mmCIF file with all atom_site columns, C-alpha atoms in Angstrom:
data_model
loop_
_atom_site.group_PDB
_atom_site.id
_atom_site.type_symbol
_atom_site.label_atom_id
_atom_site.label_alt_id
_atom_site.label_comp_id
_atom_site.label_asym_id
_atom_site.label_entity_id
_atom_site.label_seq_id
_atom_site.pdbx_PDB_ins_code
_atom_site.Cartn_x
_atom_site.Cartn_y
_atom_site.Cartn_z
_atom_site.occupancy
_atom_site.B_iso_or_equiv
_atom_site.pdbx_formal_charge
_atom_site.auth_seq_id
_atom_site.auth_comp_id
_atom_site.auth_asym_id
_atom_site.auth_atom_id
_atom_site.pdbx_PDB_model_num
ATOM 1   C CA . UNK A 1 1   ? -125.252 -109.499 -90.843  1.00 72.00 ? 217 UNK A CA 1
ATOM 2   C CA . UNK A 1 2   ? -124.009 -105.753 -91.267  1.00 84.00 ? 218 UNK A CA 1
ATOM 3   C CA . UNK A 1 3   ? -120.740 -107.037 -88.796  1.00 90.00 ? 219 UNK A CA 1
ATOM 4   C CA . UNK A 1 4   ? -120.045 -110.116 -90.025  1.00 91.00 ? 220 UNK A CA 1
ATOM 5   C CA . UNK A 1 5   ? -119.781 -107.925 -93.399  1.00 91.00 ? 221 UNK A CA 1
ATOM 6   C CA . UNK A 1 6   ? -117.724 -105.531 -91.482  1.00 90.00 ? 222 UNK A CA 1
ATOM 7   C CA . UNK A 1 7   ? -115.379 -108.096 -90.557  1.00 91.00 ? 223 UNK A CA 1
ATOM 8   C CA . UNK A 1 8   ? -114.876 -109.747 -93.331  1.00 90.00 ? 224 UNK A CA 1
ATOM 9   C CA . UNK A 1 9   ? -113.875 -106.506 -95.313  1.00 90.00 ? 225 UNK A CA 1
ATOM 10  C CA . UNK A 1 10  ? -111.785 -105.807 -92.372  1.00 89.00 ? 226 UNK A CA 1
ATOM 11  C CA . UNK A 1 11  ? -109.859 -109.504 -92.642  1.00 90.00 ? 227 UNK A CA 1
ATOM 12  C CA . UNK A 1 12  ? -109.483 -108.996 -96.828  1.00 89.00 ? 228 UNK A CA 1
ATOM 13  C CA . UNK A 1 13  ? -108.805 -105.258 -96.453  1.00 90.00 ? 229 UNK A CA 1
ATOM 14  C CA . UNK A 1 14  ? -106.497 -104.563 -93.603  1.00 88.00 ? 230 UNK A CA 1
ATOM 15  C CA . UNK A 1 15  ? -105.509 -107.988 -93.156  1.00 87.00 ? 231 UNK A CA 1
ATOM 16  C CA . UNK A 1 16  ? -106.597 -108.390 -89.796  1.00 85.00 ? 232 UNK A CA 1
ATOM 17  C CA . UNK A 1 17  ? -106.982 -111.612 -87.818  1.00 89.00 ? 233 UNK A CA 1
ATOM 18  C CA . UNK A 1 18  ? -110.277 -112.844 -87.303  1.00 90.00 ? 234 UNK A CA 1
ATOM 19  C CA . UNK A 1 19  ? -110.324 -112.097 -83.059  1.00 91.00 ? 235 UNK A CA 1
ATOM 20  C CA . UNK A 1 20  ? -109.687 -108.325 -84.356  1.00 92.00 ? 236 UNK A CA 1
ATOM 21  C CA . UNK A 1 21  ? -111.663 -108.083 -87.437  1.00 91.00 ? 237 UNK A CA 1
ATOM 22  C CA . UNK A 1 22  ? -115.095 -108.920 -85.444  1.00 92.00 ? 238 UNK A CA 1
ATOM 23  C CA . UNK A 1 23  ? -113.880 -106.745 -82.513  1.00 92.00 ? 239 UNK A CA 1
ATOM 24  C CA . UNK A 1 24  ? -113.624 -103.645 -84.893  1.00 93.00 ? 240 UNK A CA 1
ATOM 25  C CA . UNK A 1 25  ? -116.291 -104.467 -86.497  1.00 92.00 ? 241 UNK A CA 1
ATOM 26  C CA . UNK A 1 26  ? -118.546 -105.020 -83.224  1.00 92.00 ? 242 UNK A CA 1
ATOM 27  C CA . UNK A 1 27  ? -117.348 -101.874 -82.029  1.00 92.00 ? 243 UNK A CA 1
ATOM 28  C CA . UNK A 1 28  ? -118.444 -99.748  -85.427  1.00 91.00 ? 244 UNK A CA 1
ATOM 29  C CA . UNK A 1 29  ? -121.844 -101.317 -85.478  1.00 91.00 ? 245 UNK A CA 1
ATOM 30  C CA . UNK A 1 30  ? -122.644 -101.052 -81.604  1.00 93.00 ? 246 UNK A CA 1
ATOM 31  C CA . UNK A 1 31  ? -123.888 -97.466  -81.822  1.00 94.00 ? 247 UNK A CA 1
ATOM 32  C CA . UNK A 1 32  ? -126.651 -97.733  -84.647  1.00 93.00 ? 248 UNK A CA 1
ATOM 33  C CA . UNK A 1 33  ? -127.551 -101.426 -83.212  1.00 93.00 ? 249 UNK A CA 1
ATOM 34  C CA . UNK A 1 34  ? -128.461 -99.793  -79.618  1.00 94.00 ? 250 UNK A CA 1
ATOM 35  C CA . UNK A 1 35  ? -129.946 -96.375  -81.294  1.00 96.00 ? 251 UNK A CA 1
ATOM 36  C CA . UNK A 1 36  ? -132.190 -98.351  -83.449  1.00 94.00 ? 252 UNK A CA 1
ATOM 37  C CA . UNK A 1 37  ? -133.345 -100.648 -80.547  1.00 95.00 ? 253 UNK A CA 1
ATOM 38  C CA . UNK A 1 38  ? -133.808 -97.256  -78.193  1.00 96.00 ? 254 UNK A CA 1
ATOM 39  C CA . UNK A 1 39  ? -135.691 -95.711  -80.774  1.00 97.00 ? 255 UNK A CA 1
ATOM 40  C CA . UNK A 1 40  ? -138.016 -98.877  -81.049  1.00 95.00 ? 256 UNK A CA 1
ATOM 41  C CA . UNK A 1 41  ? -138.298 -99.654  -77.458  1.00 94.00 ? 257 UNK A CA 1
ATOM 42  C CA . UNK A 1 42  ? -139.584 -95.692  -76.761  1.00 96.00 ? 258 UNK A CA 1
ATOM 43  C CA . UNK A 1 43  ? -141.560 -96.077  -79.755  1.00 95.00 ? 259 UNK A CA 1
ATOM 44  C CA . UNK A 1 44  ? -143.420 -99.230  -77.588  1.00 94.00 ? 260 UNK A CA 1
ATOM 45  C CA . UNK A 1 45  ? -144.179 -97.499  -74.696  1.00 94.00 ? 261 UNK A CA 1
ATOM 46  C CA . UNK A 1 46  ? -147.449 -96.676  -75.552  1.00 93.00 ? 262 UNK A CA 1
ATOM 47  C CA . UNK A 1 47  ? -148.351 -99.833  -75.806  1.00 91.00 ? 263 UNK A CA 1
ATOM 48  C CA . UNK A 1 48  ? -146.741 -100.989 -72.847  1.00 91.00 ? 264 UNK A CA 1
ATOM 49  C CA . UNK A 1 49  ? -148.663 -98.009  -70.597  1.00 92.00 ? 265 UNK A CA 1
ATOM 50  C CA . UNK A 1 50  ? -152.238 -98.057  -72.591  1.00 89.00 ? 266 UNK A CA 1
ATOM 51  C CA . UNK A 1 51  ? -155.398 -97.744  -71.044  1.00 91.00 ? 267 UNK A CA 1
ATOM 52  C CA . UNK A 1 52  ? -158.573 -98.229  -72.226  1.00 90.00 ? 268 UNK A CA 1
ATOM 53  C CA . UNK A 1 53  ? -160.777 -100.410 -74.145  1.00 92.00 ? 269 UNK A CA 1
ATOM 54  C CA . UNK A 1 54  ? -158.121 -103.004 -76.019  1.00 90.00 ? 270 UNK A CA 1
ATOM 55  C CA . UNK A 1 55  ? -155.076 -102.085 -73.395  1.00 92.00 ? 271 UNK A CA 1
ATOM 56  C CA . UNK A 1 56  ? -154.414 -105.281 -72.461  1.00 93.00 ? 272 UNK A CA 1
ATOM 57  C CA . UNK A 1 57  ? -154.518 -106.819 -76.346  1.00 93.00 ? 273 UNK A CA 1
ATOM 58  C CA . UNK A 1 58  ? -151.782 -104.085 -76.783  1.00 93.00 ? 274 UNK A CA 1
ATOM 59  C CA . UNK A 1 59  ? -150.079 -104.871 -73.585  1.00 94.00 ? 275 UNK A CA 1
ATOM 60  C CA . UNK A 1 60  ? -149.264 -107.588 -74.558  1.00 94.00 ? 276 UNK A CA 1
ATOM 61  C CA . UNK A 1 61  ? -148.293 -106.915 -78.461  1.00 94.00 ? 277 UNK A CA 1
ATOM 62  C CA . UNK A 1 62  ? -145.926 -104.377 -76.772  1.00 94.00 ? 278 UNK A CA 1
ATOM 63  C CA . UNK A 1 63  ? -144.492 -106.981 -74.406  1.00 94.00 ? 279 UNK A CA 1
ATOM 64  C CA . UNK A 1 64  ? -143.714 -109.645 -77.009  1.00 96.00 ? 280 UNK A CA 1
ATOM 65  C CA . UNK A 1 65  ? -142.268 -107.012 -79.590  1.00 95.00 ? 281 UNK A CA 1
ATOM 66  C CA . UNK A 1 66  ? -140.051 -105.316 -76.854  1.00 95.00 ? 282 UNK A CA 1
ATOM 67  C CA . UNK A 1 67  ? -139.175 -108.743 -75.503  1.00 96.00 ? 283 UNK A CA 1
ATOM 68  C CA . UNK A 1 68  ? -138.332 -109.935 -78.808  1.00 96.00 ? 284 UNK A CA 1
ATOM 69  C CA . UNK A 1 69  ? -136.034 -106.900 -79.587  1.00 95.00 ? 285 UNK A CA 1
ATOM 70  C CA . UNK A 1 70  ? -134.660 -107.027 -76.360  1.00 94.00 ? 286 UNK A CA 1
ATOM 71  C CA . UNK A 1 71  ? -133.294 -110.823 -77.401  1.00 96.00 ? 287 UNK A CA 1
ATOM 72  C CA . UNK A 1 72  ? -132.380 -110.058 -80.857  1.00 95.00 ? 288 UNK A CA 1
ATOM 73  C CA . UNK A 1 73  ? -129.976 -107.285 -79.274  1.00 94.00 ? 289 UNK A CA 1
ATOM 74  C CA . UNK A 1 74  ? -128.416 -109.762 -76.970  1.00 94.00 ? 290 UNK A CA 1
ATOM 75  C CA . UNK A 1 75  ? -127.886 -112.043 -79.800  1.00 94.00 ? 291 UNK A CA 1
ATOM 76  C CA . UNK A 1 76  ? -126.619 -109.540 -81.906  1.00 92.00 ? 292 UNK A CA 1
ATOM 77  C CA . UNK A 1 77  ? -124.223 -108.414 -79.831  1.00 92.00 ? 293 UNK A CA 1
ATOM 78  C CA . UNK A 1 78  ? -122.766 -110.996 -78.253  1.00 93.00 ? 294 UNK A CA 1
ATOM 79  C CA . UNK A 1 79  ? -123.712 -114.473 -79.953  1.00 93.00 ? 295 UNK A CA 1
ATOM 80  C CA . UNK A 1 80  ? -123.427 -113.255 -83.623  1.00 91.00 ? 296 UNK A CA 1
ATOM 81  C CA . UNK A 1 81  ? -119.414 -112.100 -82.183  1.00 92.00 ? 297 UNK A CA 1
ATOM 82  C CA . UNK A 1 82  ? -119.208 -115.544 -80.918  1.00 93.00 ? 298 UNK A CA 1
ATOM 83  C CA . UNK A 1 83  ? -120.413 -117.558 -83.570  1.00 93.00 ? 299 UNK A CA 1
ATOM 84  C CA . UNK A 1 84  ? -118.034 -115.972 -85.946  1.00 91.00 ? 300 UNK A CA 1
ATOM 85  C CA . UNK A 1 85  ? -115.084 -116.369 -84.513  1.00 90.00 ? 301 UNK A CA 1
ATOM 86  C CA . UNK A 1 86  ? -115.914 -120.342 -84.362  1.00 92.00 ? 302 UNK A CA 1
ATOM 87  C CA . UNK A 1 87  ? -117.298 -120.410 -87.580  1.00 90.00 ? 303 UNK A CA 1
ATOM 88  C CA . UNK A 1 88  ? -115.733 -118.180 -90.006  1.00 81.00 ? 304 UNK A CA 1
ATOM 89  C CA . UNK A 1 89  ? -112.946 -118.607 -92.128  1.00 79.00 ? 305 UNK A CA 1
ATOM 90  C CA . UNK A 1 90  ? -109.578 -116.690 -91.471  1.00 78.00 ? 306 UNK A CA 1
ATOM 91  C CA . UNK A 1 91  ? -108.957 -114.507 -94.755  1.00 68.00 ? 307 UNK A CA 1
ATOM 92  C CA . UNK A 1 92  ? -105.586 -114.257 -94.044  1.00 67.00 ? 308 UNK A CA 1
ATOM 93  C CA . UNK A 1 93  ? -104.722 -118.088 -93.655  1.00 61.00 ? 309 UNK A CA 1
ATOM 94  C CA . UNK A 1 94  ? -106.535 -118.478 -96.616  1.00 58.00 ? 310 UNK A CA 1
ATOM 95  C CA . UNK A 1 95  ? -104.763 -115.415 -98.616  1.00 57.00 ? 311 UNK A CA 1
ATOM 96  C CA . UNK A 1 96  ? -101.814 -117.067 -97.630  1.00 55.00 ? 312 UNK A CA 1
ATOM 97  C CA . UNK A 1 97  ? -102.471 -120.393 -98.936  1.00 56.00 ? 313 UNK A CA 1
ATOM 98  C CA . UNK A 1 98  ? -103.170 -119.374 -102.306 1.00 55.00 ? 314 UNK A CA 1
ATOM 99  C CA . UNK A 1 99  ? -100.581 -116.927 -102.370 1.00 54.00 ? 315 UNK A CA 1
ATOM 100 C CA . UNK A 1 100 ? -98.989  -118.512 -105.949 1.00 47.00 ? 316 UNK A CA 1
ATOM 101 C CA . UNK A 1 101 ? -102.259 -118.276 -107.938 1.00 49.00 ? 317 UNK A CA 1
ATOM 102 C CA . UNK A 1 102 ? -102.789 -115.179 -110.161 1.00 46.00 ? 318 UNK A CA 1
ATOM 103 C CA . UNK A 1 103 ? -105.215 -112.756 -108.345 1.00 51.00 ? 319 UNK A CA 1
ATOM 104 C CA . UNK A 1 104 ? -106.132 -111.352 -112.018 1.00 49.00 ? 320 UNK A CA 1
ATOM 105 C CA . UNK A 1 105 ? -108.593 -112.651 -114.502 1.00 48.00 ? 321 UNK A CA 1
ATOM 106 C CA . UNK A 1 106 ? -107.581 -114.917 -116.649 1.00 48.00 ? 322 UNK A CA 1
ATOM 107 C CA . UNK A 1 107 ? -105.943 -113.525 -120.064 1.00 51.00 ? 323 UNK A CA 1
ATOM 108 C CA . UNK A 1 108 ? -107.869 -113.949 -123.158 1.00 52.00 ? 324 UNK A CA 1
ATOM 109 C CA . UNK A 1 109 ? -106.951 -116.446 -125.841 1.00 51.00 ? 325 UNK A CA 1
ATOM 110 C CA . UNK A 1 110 ? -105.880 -114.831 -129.227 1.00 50.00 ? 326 UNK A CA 1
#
């Protein structure tokens, strides 16, 4: 969400196509994405290595939460990229298009 966000601001702000906006934008998210899945994926290896009475219940609780962070990474990093550059509008076509209309609110009737 936080790139898409990115890139949009980037498109309205800077007036950047959308092939750049989502590459800028990709590239200022892509160190707090990977820290924050780092910091969860050490914070699993306990459950991953337990021993004990209940290890393999949290095994495997480990296994699907890394697994699943694992994939959410993936698809955060290079489907959500993807995705927007088929789906999402260009801001500048659009800017362009409506170039003529008043950008302003409407004036008040005295």
């Amino acid at each position: 969400i936080l790139i898409v966000e990115f890139a949009n601001q980037l498109q309205e702000t800077d007036g950047a196509s959308k092939r750049e906006a989502i590459e800028r934008a990709s590239t200022i998210r892509l160190r707090p994405i990977l820290m924050t899945t780092v910091a969860m994926l050490v914070a699993m290896i306990p459950l991953l290595t337990a021993s004990g009475p209940g290890a393999v219940s949290r095994f495997h609780i480990g296994l699907v939460i890394t697994t699943g962070l694992g994939i959410g990474t993936l698809f955060t990093l290079f489907v959500v990229p993807a995705v927007y550059l088929l789906l999402a509008r260009d801001h500048n076509a659009t800017a362009a298009s409506h170039g003529d209309e008043p950008t302003g609110a409407p004036e008040r009737a005295t």
